[in-house]
Short mmCIF file of C-alpha atoms in Angstrom, two decimals:
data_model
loop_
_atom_site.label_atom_id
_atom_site.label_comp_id
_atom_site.label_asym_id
_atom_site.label_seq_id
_atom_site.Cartn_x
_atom_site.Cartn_y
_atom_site.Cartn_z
CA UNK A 1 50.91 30.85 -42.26
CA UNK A 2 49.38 33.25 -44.38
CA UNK A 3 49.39 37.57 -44.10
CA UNK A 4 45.49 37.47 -42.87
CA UNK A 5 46.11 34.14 -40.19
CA UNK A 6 49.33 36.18 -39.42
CA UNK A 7 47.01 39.09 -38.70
CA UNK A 8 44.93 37.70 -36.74
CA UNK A 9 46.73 35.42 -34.21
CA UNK A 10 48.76 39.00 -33.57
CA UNK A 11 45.48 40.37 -33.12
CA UNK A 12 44.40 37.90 -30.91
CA UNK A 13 47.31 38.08 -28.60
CA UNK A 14 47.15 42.24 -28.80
CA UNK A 15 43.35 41.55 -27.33
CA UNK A 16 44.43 39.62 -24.48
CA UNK A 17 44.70 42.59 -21.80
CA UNK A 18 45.36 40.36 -18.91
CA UNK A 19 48.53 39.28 -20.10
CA UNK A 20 49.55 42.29 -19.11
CA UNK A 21 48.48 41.29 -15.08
CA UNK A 22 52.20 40.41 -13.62
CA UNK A 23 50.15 37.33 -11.89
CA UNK A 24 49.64 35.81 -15.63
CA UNK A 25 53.03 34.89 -15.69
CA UNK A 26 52.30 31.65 -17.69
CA UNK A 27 50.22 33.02 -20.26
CA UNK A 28 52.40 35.94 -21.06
CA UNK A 29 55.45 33.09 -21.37
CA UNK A 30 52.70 30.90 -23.93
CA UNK A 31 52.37 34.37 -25.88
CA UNK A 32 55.98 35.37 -25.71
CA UNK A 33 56.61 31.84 -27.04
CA UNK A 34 54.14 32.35 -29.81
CA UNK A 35 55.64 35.66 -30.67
CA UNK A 36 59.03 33.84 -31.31
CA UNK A 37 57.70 31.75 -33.77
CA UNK A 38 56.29 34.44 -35.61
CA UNK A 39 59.91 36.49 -35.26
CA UNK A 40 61.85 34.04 -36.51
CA UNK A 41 60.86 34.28 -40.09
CA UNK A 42 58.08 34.79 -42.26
CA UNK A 43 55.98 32.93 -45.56
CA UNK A 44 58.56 33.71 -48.35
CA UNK A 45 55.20 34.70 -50.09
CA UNK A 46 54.72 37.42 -48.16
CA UNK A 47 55.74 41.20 -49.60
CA UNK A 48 58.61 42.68 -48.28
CA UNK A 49 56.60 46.10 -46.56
CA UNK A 50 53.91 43.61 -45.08
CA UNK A 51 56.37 41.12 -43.63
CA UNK A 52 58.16 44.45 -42.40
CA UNK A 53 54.59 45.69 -40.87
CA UNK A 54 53.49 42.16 -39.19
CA UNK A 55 57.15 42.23 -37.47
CA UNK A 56 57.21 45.91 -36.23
CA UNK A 57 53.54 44.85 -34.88
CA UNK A 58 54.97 41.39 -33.26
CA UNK A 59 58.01 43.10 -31.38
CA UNK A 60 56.02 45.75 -29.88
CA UNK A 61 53.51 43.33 -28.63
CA UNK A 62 56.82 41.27 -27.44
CA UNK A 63 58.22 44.69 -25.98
CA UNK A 64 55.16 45.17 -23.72
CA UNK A 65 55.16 41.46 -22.52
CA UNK A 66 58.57 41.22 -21.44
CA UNK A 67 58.43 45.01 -19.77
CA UNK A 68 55.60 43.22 -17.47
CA UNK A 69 58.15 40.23 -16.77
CA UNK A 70 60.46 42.76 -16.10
CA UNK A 71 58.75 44.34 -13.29
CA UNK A 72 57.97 41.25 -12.25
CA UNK A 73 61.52 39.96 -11.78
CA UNK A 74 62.78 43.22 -10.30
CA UNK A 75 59.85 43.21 -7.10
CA UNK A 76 60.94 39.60 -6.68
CA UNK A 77 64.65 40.46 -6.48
CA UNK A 78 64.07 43.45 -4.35
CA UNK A 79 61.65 41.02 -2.39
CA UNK A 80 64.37 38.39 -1.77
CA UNK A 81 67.22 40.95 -1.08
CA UNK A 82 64.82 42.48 1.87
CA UNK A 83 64.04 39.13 3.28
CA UNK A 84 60.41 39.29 2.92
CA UNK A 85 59.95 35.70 1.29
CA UNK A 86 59.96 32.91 2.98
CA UNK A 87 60.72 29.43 1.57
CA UNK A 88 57.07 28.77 1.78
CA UNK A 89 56.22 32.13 0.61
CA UNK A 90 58.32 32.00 -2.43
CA UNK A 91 57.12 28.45 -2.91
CA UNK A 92 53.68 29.75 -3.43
CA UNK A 93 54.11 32.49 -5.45
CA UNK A 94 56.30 30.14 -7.72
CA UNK A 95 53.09 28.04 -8.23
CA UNK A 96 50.41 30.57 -8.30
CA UNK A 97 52.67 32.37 -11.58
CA UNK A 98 54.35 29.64 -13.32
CA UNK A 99 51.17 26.78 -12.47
CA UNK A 100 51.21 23.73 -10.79
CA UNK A 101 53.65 21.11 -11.99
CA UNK A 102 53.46 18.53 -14.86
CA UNK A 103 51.18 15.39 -13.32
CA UNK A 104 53.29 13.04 -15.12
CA UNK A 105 55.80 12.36 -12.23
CA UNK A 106 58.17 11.04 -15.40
CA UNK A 107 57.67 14.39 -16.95
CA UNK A 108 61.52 15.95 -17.61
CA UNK A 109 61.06 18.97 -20.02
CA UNK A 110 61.85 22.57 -19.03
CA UNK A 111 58.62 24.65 -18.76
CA UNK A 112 57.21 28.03 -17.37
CA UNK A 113 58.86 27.47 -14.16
CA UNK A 114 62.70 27.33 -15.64
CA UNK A 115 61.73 31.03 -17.24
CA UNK A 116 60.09 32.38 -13.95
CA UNK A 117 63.54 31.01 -11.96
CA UNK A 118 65.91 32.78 -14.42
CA UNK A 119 64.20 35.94 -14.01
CA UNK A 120 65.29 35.52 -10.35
CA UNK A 121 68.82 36.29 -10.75
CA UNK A 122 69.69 39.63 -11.89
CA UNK A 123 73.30 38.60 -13.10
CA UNK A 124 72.92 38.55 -16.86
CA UNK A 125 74.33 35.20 -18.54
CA UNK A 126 76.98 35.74 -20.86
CA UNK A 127 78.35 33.10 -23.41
CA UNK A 128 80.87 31.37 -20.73
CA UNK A 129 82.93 29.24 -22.87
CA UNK A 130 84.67 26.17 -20.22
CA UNK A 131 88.49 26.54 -19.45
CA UNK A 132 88.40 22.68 -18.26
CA UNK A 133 88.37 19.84 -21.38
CA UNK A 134 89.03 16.95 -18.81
CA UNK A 135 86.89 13.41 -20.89
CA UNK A 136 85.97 12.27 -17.77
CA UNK A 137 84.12 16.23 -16.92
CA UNK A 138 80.76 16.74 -18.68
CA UNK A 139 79.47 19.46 -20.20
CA UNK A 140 77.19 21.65 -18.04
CA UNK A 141 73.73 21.03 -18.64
CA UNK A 142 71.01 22.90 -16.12
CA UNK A 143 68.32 21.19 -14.25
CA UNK A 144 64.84 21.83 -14.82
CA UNK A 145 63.35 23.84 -12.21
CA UNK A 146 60.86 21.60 -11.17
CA UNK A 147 63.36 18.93 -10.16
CA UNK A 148 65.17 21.79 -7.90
CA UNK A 149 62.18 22.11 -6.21
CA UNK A 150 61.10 18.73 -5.47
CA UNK A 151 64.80 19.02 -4.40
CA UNK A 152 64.25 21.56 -1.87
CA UNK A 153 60.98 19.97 -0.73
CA UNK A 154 63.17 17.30 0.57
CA UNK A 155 65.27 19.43 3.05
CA UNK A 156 65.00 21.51 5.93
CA UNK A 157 66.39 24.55 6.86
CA UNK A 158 69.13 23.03 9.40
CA UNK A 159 70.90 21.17 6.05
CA UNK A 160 73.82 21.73 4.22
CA UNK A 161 74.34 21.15 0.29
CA UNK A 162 76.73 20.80 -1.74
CA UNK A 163 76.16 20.73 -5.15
CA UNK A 164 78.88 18.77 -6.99
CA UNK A 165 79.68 20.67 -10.27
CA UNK A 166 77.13 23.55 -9.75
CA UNK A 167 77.50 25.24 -13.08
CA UNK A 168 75.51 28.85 -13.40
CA UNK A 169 74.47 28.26 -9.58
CA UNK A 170 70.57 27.79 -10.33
CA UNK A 171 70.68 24.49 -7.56
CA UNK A 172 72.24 26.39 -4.73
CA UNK A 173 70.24 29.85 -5.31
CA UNK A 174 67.20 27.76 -5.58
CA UNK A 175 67.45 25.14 -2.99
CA UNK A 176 68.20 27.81 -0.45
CA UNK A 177 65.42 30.14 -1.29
CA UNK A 178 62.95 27.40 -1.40
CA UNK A 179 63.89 25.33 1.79
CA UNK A 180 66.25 27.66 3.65
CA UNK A 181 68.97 25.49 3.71
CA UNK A 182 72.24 26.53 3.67
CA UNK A 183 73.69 25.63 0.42
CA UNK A 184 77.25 25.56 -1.73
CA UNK A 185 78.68 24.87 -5.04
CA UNK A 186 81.48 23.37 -6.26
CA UNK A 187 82.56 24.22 -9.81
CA UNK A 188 85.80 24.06 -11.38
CA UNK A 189 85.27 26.30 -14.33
CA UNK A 190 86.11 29.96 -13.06
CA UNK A 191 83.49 31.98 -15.22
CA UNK A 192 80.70 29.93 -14.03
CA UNK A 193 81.22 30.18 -10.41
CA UNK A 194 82.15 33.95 -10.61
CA UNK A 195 78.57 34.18 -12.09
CA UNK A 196 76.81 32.48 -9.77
CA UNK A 197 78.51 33.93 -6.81
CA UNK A 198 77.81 37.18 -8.03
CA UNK A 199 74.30 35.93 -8.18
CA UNK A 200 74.95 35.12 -4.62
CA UNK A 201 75.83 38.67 -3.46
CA UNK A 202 72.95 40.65 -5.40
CA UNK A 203 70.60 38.58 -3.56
CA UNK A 204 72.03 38.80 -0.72
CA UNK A 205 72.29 35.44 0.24
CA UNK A 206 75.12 34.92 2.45
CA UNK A 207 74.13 31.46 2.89
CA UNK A 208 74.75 30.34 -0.53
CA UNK A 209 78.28 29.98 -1.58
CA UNK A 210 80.57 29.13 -4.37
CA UNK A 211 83.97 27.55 -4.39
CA UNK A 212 85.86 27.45 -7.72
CA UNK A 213 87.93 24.29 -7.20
CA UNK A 214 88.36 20.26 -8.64
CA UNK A 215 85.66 18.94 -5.86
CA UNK A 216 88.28 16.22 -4.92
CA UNK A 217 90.20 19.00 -3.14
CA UNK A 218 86.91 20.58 -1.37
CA UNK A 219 85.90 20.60 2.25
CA UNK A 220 82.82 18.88 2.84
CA UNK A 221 83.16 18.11 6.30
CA UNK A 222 80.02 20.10 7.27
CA UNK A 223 78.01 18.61 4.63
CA UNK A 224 74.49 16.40 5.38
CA UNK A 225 73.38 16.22 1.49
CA UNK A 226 74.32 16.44 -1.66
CA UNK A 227 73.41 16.54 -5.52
CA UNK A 228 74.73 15.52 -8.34
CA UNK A 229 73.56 15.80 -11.74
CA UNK A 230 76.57 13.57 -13.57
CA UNK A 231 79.37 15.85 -13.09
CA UNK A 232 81.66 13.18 -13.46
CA UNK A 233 82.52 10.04 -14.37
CA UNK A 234 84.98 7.26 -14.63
CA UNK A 235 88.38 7.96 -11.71
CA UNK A 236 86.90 10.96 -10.68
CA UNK A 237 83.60 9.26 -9.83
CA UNK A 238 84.85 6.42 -7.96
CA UNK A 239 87.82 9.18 -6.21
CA UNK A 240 84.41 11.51 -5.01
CA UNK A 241 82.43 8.54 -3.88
CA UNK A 242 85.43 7.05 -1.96
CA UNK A 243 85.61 10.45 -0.33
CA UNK A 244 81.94 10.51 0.63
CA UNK A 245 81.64 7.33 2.27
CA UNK A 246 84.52 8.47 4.91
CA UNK A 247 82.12 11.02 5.28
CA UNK A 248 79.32 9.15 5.62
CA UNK A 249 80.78 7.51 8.36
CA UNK A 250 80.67 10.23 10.62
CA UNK A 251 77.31 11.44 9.95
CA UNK A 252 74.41 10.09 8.17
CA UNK A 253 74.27 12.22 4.46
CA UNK A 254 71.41 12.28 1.90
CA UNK A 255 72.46 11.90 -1.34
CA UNK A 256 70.29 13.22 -4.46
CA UNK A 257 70.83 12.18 -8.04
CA UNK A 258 69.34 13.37 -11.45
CA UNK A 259 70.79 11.33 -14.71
CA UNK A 260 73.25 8.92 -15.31
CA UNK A 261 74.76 9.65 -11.92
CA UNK A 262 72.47 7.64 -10.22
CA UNK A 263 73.48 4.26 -11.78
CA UNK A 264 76.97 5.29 -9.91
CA UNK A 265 74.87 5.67 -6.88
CA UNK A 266 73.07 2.35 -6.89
CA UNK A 267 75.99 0.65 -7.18
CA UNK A 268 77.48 1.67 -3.91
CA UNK A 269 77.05 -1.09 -1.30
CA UNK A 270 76.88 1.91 1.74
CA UNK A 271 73.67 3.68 0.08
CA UNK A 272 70.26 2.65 0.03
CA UNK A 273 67.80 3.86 -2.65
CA UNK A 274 64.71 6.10 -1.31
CA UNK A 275 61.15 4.79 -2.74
CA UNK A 276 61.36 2.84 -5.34
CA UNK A 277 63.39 2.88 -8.73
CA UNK A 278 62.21 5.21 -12.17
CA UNK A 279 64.05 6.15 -14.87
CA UNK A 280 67.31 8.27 -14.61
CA UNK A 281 65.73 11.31 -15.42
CA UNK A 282 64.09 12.01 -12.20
CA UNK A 283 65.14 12.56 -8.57
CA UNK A 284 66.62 9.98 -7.16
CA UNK A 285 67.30 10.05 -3.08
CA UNK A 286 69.88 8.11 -1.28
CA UNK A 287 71.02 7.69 2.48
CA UNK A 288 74.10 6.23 3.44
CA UNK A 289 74.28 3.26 5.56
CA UNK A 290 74.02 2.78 9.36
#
């Protein structure tokens, strides 16, 4: 891109006053994103003082953009923390910042949503590096917001979750907020469930809690749902699916799948699939047998 088209798309984006409106949450992410682009590096043809100009003039546009998310995150935290947001509340406000959801009921990709969510938690994320190098263990990988939420849509407020290998927490935290049910993780790496527990407290969520412990030594005796998002596989599939079904024959449980776990979920002769079959990257519901 050259210095004048340079110029002007930073010109353009300094013109846009209402990004600076907290309710244009997902325009201000499109120009933050744009902003990036123009950070990370410059036309080699470009001289030295100019490229030095254009990115002084990019970062203080970027400085003024993320003060407004800023403020925007903080009212929501202090928001949540009072209790003044409902599940259907917060559901709203989700939608009227970040915009509705991708039509494409396929659609997997992260988008405005994930950044709104992340602003929720006021625990910064450091670099966690994972204690635990187990084959049959996979790395952590987060869920796009928009699945957590279709998620949530599917629970009410007298449910209990347990979310099998719950990472950073973003399931729990979410699911709760967003349905009001009461919510756990399990997570056997210590720095990411002293994160998301810490989450937990800032928020004031006493109903969302974090257990830092192999999941095949857990209590789930209170559960009525869970979610998995391939944790696991191999032994320590089958061992967790063995211990579910006992469950499962005390109450009935609703089971909800997002990747590759759900080809261990079809499989099981005591589960039946909800609506009809997709591709493993999107929700997937199961109840357990009568």
């Amino acid at each position: 891109m050259a210095d004048a088209e340079i110029r002007a798309s930073l010109a353009a984006l300094a013109g846009q006053t209402a990004l600076l409106a907290e309710a244009n949450f997902a325009a201000r992410a499109a120009a933050l994103d744009e902003l990036e682009l123009h950070l990370l590096g410059w036309p080699a043809e470009l001289p030295p003082t100019t490229a030095a100009a254009l990115r002084r003039q990019a970062e203080t546009l970027q400085t003024q953009l993320e003060a407004v998310d800023q403020r925007l995150f903080q009212r929501l935290q202090a928001d949540i923390r009072a209790g003044r947001l409902a599940p259907a509340e917060l559901r709203a406000l989700l939608t009227a910042y970040a915009g509705p959801p991708d039509p494409d009921p396929e659609a997997t990709r992260y988008d405005h949503l994930d950044a709104l969510t992340n602003g929720l938690f006021p625990v910064p994320a450091q670099p966690l590096q994972p204690q635990f190098s187990d084959p049959e263990m996979v790395y952590y990988q987060k869920t796009p917001a928009r699945i957590i939420s279709r998620l949530a849509a599917r629970l009410a407020p007298a449910d209990v979750l347990y979310d099998l290998g719950s990472g950073l927490g973003q399931v729990p935290l979410l699911v709760h907020l967003l349905s009001g049910a009461t919510t756990h993780g399990i997570e056997i790496e210590p720095g990411y469930c002293q994160y998301a527990q810490a989450c937990a407290e800032v928020l004031d969520l006493p109903h969302v809690r974090f257990h830092c412990l192999d999941v095949r030594r857990a209590d789930l005796a209170d559960a009525t749902a869970f979610y998995l998002f391939t944790p696991f596989t191999g032994s320590i599939m089958r061992e967790v699916l063995v211990q579910l079904r006992k469950l499962a024959r005390h109450r009935a449980l609703k089971l909800f799948s997002y990747g590759p776990s759900t080809e261990a979920l079809q499989e099981q002769p005591w589960l039946r699939r909800v609506g009809e079959e997709g591709h493993l990257y999107q929700l997937a519901e199961f109840r357990s047998a009568a």
